[in-house]
Tab-separated table of C-alpha atoms in Angstrom:
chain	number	residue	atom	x	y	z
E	1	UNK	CA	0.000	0.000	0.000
E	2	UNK	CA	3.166	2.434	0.358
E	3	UNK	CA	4.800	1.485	-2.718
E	4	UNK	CA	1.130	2.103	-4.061
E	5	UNK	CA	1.018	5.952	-2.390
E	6	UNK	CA	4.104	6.534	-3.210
E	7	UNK	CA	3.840	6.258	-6.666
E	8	UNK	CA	0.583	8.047	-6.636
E	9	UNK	CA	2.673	11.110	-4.964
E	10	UNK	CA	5.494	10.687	-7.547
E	11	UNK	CA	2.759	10.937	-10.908
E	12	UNK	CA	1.079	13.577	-8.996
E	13	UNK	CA	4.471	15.540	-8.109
E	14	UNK	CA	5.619	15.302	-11.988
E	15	UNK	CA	2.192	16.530	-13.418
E	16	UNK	CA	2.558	19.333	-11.144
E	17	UNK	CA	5.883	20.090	-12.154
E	18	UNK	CA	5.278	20.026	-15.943
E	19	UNK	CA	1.853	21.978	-16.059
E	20	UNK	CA	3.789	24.993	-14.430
E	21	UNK	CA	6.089	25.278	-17.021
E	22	UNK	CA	4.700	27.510	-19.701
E	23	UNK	CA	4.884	26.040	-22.910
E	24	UNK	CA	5.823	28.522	-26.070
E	25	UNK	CA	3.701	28.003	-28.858
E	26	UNK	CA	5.983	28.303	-31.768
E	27	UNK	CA	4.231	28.137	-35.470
E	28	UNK	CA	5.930	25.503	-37.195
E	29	UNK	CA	7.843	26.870	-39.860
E	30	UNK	CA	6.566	26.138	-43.107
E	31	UNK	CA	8.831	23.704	-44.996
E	32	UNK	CA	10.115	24.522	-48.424
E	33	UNK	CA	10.346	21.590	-50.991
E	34	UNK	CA	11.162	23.533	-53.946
E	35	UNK	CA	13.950	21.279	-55.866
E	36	UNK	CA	17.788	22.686	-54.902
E	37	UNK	CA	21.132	22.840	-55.923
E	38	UNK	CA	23.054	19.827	-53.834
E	39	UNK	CA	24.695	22.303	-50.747
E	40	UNK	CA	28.480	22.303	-51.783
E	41	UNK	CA	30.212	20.194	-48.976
E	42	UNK	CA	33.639	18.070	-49.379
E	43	UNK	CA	32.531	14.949	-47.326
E	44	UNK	CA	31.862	12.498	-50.638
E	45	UNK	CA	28.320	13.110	-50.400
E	46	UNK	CA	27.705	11.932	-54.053
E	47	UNK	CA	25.847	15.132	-55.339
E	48	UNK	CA	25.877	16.745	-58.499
E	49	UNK	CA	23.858	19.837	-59.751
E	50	UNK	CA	23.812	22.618	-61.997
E	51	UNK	CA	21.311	24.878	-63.860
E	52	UNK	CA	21.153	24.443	-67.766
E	53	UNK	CA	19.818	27.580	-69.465
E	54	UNK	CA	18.580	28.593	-65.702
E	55	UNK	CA	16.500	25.361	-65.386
E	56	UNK	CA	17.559	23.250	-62.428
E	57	UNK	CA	19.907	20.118	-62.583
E	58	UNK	CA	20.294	17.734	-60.276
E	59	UNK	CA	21.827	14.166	-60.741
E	60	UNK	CA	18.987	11.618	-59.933
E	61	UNK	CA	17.157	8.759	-60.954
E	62	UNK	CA	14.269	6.875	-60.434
E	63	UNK	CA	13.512	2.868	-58.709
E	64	UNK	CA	12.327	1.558	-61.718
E	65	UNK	CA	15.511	1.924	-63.913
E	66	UNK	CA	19.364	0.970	-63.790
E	67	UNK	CA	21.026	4.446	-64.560
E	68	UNK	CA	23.808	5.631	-62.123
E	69	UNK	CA	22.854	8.768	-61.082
E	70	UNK	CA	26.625	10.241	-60.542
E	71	UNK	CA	29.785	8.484	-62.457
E	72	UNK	CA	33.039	9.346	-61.041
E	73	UNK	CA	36.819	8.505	-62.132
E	74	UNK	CA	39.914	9.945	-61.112
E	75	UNK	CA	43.027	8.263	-61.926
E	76	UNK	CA	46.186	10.151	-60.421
E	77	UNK	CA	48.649	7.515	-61.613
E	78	UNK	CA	48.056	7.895	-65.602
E	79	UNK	CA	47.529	11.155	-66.482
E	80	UNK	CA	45.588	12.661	-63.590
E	81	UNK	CA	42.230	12.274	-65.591
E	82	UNK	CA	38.819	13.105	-63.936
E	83	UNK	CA	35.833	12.093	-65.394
E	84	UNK	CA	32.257	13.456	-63.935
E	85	UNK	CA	28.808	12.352	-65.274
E	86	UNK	CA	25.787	13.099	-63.566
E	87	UNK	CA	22.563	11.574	-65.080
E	88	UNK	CA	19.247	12.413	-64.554
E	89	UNK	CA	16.169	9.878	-65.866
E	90	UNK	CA	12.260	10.171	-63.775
E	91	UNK	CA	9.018	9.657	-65.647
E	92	UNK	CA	9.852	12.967	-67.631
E	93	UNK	CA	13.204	13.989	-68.281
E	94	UNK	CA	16.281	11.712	-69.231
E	95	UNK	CA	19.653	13.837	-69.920
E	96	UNK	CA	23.022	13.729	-68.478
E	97	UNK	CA	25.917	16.470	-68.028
E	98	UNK	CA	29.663	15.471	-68.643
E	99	UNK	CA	32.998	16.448	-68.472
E	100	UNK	CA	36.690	15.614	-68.439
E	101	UNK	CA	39.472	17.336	-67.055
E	102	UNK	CA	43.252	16.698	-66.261
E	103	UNK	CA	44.114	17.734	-62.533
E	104	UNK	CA	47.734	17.711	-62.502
E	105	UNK	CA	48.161	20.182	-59.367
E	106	UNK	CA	45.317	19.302	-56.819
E	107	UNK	CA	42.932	22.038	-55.997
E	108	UNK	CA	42.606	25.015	-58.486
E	109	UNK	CA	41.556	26.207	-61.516
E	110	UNK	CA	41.329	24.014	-64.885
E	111	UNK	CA	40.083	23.756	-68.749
E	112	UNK	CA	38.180	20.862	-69.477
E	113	UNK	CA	39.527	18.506	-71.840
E	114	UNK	CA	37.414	18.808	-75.442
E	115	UNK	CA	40.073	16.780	-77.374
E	116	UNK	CA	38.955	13.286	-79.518
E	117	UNK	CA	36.072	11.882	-77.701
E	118	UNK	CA	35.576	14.258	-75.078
E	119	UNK	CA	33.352	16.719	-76.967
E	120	UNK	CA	29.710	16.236	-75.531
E	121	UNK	CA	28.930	17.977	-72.447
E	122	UNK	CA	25.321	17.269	-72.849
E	123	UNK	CA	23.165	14.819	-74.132
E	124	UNK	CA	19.377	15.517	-74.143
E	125	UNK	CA	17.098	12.369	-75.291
E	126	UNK	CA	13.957	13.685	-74.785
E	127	UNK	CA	14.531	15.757	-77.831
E	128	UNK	CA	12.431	14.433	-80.957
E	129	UNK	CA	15.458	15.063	-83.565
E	130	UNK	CA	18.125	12.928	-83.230
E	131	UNK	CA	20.249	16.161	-84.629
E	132	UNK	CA	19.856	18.017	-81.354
E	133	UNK	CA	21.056	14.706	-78.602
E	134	UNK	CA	24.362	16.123	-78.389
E	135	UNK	CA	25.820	19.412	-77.421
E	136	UNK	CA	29.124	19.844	-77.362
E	137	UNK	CA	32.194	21.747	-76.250
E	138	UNK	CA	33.749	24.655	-78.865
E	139	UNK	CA	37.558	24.283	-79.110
E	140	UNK	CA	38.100	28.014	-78.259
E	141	UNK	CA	35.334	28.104	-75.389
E	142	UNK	CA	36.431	25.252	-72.926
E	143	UNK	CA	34.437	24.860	-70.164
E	144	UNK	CA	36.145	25.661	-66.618
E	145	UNK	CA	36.408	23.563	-63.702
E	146	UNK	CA	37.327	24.657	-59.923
E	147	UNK	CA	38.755	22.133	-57.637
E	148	UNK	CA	37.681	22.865	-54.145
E	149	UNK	CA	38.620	19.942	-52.196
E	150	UNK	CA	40.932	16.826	-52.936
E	151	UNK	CA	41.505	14.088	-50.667
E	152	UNK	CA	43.678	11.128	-52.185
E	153	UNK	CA	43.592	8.880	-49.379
E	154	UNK	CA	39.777	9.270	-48.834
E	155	UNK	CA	39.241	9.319	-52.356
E	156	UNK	CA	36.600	12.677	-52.584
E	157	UNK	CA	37.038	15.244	-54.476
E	158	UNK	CA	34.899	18.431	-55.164
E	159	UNK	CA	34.290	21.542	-56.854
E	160	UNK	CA	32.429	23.736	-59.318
E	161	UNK	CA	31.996	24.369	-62.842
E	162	UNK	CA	30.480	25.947	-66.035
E	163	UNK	CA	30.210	25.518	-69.873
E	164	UNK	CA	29.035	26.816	-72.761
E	165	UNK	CA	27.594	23.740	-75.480
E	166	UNK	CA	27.279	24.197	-78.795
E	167	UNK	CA	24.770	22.676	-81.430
E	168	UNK	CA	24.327	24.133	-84.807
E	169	UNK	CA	22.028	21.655	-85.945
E	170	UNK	CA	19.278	22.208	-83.400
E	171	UNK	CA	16.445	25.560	-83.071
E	172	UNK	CA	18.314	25.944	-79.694
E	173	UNK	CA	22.072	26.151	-80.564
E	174	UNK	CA	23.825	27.136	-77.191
E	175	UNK	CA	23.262	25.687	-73.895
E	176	UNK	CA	24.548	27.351	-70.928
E	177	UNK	CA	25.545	25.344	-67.828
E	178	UNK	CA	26.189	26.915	-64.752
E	179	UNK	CA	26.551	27.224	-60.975
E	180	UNK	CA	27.702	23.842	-60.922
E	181	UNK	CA	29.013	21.817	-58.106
E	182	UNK	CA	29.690	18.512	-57.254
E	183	UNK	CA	30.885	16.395	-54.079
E	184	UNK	CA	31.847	12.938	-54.774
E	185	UNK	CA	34.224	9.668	-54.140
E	186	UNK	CA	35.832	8.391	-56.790
């Protein structure tokens, strides 16, 4: 019967103590789901995004396919080469942005490559004209890349970038990529 009142003083005691302290009543703030750039971090968080002609880019795909939202290579013993791909494929859009740079001194500043095969910077299939898929790199306008952050032994590396894309076969002929930023393992 103690153990009983006891506990009955202990539940009353607490009730007490919490109804005196005054509770703020704080609005919840209203949460924002508008699409984003990825936040530019260096902790291999495997984002990629950009805006192409102002229009938002971000590297994703959907459950029901097998594309690889982000592709990332960096090979410091031949030739320092970094390759970046991020792809993009829902219901509605399927398009992917690409580039290829040498990074011979770490972080900086850098061309990308647009030599041989490295031309395209974007492919758009949800064109109808098979003329207008590709858009690619001008040999006097190379796009630039900005190394932020390299880490060899972690293996991430990010940064930021921007291109201009030509196509003289399609209505739209340049496409403008910019604000772009990636964070990524390799």
């Amino acid at each position: 019967m103690k153990q009983l009142l006891f506990m009955c003083l202990c539940f009353s005691m607490a009730t007490i103590n919490t109804a005196c302290h005054k509770i703020k009543a704080n609005p919840a703030e209203p949460i924002d789901l508008t699409p984003k750039l990825p936040q530019a971090t260096h902790t291999g968080a495997n984002t990629f995004g950009c805006y192409i002609n102002g229009a938002l880019f971000v590297a994703q795909s959907n459950n029901y396919n097998k594309v690889i939202p982000i592709y990332c290579s960096y090979n410091k013993i031949s030739e320092n080469e970094l390759r970046i791909q991020g792809s993009r494929l829902n219901d509605s859009i399927r398009d992917n942005v690409s580039f290829i740079a040498f990074i011979d001194k770490g972080v900086g500043a850098y061309e990308m490559d647009v030599t041989g095969d490295n031309q395209d910077g974007y492919n758009n299939y949800n064109n109808n004209s098979i003329l207008c898929l590709d858009y690619n790199f001008s040999l006097t306008e190379k796009g630039m890349l900005n190394i932020t952050f390299l880490d060899t032994v972690n293996r991430i590396i990010s940064g930021d970038f921007q291109m201009q894309l030509y196509n003289e076969d399609c209505p739209l002929k340049i496409v403008s990529i910019t604000d772009g930023r990636f964070d990524l393992k390799y």
